[in-house]
PDB file of C-alpha atoms in Angstrom:
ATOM      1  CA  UNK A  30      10.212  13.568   7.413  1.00 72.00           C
ATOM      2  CA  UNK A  31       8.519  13.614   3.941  1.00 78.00           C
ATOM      3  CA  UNK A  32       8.493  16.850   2.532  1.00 88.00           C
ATOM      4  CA  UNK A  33       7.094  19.088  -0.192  1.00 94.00           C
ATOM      5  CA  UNK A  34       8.068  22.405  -1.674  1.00 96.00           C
ATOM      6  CA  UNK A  35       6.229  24.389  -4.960  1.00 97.00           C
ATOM      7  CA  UNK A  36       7.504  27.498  -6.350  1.00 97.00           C
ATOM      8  CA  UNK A  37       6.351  30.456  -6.923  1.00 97.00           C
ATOM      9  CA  UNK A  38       4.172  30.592  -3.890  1.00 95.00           C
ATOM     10  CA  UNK A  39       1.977  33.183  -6.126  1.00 96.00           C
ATOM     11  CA  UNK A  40       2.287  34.161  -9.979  1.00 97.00           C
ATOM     12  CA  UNK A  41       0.277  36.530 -11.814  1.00 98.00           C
ATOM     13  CA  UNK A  42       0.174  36.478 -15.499  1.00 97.00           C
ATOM     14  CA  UNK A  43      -2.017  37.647 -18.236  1.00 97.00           C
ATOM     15  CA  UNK A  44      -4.586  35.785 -20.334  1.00 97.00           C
ATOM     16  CA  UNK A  45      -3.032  33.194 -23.096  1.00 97.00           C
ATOM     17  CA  UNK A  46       0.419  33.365 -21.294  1.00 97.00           C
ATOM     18  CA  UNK A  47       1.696  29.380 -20.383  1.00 97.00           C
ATOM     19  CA  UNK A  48       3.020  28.495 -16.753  1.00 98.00           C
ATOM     20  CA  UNK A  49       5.539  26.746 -15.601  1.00 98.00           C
ATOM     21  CA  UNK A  50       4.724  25.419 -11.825  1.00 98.00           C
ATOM     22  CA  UNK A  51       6.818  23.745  -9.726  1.00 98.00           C
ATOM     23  CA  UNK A  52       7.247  21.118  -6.904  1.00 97.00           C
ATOM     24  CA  UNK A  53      10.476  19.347  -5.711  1.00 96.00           C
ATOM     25  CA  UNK A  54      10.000  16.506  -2.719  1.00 94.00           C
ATOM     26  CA  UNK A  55      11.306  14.216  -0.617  1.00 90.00           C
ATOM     27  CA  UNK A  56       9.441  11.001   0.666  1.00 83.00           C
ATOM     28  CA  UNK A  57      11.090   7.696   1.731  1.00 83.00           C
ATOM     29  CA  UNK A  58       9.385   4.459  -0.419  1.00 83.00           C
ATOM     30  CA  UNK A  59       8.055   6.823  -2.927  1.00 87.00           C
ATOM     31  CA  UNK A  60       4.332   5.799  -4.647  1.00 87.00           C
ATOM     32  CA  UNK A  61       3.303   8.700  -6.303  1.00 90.00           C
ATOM     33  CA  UNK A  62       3.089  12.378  -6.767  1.00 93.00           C
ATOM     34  CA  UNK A  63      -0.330  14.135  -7.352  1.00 94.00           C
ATOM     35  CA  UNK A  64      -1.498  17.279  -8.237  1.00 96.00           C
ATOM     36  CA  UNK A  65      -4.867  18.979  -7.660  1.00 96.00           C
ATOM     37  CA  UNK A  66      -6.487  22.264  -8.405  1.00 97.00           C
ATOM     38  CA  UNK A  67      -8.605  24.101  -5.147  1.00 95.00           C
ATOM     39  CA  UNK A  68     -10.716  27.266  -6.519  1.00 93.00           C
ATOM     40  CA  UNK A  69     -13.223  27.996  -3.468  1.00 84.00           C
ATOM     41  CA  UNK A  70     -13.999  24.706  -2.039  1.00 85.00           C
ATOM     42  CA  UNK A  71     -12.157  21.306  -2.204  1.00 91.00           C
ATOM     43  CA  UNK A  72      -9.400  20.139  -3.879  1.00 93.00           C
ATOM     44  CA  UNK A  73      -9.971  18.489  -7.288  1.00 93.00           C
ATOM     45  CA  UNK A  74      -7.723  15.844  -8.465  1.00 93.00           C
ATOM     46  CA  UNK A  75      -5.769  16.814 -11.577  1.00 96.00           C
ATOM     47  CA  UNK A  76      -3.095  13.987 -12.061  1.00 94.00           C
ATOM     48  CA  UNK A  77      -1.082  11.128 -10.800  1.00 93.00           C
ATOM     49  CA  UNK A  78       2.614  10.472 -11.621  1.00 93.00           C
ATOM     50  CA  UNK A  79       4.263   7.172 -10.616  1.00 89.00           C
ATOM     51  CA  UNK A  80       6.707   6.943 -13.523  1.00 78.00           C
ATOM     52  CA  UNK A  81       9.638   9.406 -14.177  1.00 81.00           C
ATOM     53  CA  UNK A  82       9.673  11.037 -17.886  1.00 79.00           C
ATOM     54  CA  UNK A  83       6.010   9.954 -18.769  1.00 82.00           C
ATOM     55  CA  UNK A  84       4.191  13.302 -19.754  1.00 88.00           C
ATOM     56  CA  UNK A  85       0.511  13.004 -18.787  1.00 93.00           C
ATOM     57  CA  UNK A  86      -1.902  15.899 -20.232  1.00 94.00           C
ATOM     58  CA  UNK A  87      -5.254  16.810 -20.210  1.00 94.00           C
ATOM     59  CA  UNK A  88      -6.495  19.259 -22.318  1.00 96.00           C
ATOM     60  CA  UNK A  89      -4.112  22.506 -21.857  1.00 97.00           C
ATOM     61  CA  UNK A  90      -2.554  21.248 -18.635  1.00 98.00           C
ATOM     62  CA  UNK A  91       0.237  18.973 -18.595  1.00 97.00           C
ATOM     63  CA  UNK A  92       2.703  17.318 -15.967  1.00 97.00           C
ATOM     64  CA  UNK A  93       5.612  15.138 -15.655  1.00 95.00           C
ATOM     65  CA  UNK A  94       8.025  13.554 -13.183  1.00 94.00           C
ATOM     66  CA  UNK A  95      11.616  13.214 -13.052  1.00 92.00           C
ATOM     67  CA  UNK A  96      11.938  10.721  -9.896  1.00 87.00           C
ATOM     68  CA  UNK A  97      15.720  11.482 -10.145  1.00 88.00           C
ATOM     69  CA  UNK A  98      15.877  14.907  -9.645  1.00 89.00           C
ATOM     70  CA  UNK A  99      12.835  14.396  -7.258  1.00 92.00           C
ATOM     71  CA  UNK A 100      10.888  16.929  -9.175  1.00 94.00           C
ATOM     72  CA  UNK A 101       7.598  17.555 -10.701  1.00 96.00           C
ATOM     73  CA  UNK A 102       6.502  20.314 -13.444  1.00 97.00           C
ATOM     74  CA  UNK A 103       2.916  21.226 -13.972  1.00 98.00           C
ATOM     75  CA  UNK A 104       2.247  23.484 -17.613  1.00 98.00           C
ATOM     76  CA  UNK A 105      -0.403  25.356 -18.578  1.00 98.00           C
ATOM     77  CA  UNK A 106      -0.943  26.425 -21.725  1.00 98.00           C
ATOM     78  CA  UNK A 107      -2.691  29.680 -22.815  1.00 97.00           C
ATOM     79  CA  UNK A 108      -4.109  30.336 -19.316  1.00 98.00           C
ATOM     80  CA  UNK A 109      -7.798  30.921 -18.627  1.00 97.00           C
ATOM     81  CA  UNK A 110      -9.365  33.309 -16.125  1.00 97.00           C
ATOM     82  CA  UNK A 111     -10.975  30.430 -15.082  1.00 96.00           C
ATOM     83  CA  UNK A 112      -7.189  28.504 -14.051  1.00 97.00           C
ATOM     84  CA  UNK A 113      -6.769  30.634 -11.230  1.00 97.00           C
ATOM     85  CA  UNK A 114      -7.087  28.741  -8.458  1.00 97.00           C
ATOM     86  CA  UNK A 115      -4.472  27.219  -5.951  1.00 96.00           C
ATOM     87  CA  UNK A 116      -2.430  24.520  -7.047  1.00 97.00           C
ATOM     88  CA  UNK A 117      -1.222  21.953  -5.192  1.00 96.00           C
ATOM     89  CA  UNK A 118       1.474  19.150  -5.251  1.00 96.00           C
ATOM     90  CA  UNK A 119       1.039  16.298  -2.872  1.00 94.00           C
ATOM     91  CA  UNK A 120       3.679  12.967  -2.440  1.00 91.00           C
ATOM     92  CA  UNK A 121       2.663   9.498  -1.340  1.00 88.00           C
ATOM     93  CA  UNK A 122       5.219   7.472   0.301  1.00 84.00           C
ATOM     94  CA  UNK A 123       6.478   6.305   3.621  1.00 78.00           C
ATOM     95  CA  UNK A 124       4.938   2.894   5.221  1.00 76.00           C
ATOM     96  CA  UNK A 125       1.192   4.279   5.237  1.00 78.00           C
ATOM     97  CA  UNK A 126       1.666   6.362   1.723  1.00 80.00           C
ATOM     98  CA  UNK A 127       0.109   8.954   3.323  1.00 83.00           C
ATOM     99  CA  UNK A 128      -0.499  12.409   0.842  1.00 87.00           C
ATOM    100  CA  UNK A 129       1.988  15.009   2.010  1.00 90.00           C
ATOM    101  CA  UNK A 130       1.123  18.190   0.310  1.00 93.00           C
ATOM    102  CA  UNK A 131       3.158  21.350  -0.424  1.00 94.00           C
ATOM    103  CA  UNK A 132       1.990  24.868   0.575  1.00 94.00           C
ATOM    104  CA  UNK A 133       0.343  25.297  -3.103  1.00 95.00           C
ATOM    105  CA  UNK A 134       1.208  28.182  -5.707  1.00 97.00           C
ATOM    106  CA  UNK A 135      -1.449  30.987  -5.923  1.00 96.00           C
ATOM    107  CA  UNK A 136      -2.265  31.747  -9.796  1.00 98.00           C
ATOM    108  CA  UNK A 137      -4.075  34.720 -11.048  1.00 98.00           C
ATOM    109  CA  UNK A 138      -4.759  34.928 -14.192  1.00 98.00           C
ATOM    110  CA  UNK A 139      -5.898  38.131 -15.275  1.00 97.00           C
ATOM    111  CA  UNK A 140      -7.703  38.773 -18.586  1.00 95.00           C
TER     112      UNK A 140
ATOM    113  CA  UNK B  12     -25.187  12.529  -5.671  1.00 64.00           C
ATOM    114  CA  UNK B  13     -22.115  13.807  -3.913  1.00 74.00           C
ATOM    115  CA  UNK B  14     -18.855  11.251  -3.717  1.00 93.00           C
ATOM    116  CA  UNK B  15     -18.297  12.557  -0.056  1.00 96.00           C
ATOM    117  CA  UNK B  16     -19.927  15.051   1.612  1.00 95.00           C
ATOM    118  CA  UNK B  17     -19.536  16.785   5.248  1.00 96.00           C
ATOM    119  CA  UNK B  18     -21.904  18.202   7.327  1.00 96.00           C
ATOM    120  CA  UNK B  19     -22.149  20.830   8.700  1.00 97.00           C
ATOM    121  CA  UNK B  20     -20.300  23.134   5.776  1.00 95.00           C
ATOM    122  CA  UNK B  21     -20.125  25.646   8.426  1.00 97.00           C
ATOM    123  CA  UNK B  22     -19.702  25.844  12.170  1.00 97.00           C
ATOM    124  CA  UNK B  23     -19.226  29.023  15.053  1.00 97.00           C
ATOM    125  CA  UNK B  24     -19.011  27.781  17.932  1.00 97.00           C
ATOM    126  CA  UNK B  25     -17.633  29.163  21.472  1.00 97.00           C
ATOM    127  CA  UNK B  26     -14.130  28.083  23.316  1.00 97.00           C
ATOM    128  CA  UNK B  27     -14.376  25.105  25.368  1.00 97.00           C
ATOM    129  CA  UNK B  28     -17.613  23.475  23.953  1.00 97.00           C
ATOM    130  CA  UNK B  29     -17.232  20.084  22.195  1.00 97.00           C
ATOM    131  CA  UNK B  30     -18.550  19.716  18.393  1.00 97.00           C
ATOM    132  CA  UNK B  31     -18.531  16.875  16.328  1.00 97.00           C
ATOM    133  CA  UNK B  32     -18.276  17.078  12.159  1.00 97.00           C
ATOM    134  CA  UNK B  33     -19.622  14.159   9.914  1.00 97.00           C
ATOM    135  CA  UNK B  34     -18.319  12.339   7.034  1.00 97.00           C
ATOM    136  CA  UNK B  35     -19.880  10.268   4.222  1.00 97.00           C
ATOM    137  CA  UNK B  36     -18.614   8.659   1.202  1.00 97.00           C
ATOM    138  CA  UNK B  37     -20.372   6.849  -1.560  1.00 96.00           C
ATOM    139  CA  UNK B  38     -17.213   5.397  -3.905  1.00 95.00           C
ATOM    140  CA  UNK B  39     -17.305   2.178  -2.082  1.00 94.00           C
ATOM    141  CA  UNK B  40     -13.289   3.413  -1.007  1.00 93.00           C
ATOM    142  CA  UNK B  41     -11.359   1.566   1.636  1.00 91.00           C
ATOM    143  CA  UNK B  42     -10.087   4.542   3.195  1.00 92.00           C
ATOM    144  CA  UNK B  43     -10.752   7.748   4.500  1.00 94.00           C
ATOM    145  CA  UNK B  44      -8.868  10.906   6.018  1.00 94.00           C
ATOM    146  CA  UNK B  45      -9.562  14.080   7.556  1.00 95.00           C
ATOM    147  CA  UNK B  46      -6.973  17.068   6.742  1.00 95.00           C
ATOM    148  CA  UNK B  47      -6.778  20.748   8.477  1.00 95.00           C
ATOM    149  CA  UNK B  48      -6.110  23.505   6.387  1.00 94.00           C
ATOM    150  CA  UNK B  49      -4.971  26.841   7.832  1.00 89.00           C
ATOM    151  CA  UNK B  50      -5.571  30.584   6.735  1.00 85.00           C
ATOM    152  CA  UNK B  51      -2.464  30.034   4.429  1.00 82.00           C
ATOM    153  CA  UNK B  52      -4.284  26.941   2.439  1.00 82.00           C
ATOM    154  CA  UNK B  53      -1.948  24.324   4.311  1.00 88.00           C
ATOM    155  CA  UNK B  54      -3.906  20.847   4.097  1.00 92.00           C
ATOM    156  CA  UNK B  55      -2.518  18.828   6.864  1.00 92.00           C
ATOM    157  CA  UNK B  56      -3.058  15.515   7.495  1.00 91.00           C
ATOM    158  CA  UNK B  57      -4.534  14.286  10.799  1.00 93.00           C
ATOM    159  CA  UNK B  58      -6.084  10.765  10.794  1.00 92.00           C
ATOM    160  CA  UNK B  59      -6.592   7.830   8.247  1.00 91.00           C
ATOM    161  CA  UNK B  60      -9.268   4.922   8.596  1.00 91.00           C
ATOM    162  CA  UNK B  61      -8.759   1.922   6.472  1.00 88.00           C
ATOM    163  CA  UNK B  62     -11.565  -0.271   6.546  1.00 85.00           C
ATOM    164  CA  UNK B  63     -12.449   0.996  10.106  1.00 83.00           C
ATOM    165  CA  UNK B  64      -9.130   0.716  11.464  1.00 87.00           C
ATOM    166  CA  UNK B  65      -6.928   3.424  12.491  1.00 88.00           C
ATOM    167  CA  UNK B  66      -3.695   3.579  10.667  1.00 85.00           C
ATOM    168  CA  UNK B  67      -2.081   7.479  10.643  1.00 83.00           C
ATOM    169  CA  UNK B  68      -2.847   9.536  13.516  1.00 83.00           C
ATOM    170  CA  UNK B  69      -0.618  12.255  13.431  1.00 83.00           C
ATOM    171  CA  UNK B  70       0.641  14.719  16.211  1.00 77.00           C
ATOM    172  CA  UNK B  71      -2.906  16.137  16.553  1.00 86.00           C
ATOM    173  CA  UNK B  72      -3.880  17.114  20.838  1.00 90.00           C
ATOM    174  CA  UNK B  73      -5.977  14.518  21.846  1.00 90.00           C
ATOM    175  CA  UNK B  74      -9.075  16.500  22.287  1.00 95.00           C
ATOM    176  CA  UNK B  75      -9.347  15.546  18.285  1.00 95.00           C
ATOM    177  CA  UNK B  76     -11.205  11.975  18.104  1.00 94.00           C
ATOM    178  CA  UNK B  77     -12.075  10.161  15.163  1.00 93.00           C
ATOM    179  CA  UNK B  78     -14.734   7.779  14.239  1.00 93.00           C
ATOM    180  CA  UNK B  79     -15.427   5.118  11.991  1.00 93.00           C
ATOM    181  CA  UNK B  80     -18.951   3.306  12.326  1.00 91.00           C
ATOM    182  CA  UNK B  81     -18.066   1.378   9.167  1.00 91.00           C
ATOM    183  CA  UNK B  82     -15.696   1.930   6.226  1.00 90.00           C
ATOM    184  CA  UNK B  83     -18.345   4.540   4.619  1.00 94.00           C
ATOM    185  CA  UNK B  84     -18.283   6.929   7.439  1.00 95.00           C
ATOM    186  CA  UNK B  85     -15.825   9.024   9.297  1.00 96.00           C
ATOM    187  CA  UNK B  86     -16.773  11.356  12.079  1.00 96.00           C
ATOM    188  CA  UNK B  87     -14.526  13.724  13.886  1.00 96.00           C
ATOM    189  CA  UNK B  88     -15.101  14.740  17.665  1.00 97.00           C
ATOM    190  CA  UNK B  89     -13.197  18.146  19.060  1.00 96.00           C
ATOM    191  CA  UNK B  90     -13.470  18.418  22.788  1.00 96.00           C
ATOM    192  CA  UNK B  91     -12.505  21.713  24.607  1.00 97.00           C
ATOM    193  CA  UNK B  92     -12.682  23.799  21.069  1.00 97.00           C
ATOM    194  CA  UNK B  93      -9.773  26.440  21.184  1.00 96.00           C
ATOM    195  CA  UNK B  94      -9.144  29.426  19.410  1.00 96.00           C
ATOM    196  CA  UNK B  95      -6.362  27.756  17.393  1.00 93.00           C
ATOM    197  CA  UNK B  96      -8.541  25.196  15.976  1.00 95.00           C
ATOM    198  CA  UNK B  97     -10.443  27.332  13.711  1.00 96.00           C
ATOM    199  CA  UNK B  98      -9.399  26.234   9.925  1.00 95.00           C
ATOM    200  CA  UNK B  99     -11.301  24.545   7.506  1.00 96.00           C
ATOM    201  CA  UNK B 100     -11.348  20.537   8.134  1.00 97.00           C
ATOM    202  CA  UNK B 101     -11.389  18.675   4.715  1.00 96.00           C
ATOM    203  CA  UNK B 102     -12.990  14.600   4.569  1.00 96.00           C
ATOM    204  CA  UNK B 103     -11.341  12.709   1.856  1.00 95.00           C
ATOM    205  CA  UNK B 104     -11.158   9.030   0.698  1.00 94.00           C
ATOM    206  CA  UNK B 105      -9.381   6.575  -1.822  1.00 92.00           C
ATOM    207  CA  UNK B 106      -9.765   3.565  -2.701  1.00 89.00           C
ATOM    208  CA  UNK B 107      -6.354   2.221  -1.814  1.00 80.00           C
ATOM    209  CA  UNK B 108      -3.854   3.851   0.311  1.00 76.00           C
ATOM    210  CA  UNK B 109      -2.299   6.714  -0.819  1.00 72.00           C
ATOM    211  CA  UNK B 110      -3.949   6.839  -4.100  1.00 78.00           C
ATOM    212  CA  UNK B 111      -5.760   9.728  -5.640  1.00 84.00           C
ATOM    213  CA  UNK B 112      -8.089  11.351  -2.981  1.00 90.00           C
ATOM    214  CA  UNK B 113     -12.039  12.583  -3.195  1.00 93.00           C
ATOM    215  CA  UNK B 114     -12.446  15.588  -1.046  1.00 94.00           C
ATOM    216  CA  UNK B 115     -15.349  16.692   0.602  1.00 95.00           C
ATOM    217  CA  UNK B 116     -16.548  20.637   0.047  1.00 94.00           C
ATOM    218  CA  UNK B 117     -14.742  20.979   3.542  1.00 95.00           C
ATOM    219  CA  UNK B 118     -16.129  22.708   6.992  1.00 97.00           C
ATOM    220  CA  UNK B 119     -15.028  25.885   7.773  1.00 96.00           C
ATOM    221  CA  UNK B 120     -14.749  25.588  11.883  1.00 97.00           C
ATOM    222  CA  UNK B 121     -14.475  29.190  13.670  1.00 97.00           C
ATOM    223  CA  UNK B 122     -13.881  28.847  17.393  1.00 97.00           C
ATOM    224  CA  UNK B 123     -14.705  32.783  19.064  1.00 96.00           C
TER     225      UNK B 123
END
């Protein structure tokens, strides 16, 4: 069964500190691996890996994929008050690709 | 103009009655899903419409039952409401399967 696990499952850290999040998976006929960002409501999209070793960034958030390992990192950079939020990893694979998302990592990011 | 939105955002409703919970999206996307997520902010897939046609349905009781009138709508029906059904039910779409999902702003269900 396709699986997917982050770590931490929370992390508090102080204003202008950078985090490390992380999300290891397993999904037979692997697509992709997404990440999003849920504050109160829905899930927003943050990025889409489908290559291993590619960086892709946006702004002070950055992620990358090592299809190998079956791993994912996603950085941030001199964290906001305004990161904290759950984030969540999700894998598509398997004959429908369905998203399989991981429990997400609770930030706080205190100022 | 919302990219998909769900109606109602919330809903309290007794054990045993039957409730339905809409779904529209305006990308023009081929497919559309609706997730559960529990107290501990676990999205889990239930059901996928491609172009009207069922292709996930996961181990969901099958009191849950979807509905696509065409590929811009999906509608979920919950007979027999228990108390373990109360979560927050999230509409999403793509445009090709298992690509980067719009979510809706979700519908918090409480079943008393």
């Amino acid at each position: 069964e396709d699986k997917v696990v982050q770590s931490p499952l929370s992390l508090v850290v102080h204003e202008g500190d950078t985090v490390t999040l992380n999300c290891s998976y397993e999904v037979t006929n692997f697509r992709s691996l997404l990440w999003y960002k849920q504050e109160k409501k829905a899930p927003t999209f943050l990025f889409m890996l489908t290559s291993s070793g590619i960086e892709k960034k946006s702004g002070r958030l950055s992620s990358i994929l090592d299809k190998k390992e079956l791993f994912s990192i996603l950085n941030i950079t001199a964290t906001q008050t305004g990161d904290s939020a759950v984030y969540l990893c999700a894998n598509s694979g398997g004959s429908n690709y369905k998203l399989t998302f991981g429990k997400g990592t609770l930030l706080t990011v205190n100022p | 103009d919302t990219a998909v939105s769900q109606t109602p955002k919330y809903l309290v409703t007794q054990m045993g009655n039957d409730k339905s919970i809409k779904c529209e999206q305006n990308l023009g996307h081929d497919t559309m899903y609706w997730y559960k997520q529990d107290s501990k902010k676990f999205l889990k897939i239930m059901f996928s419409y491609n172009n009207k046609e069922l292709i996930i349905n996961e181990t969901v009781p099958n009191r849950f039952s979807p509905k696509s009138p065409d590929k811009a709508h999906l509608n979920l029906h919950i007979n027999s409401l228990e108390l373990g059904d109360s979560a927050v039910y999230f509409c999403a779409s793509s445009q090709d399967l298992g690509g980067d999902y719009t979510f809706g702003s979700g519908t918090r269900l409480t079943v008393v």
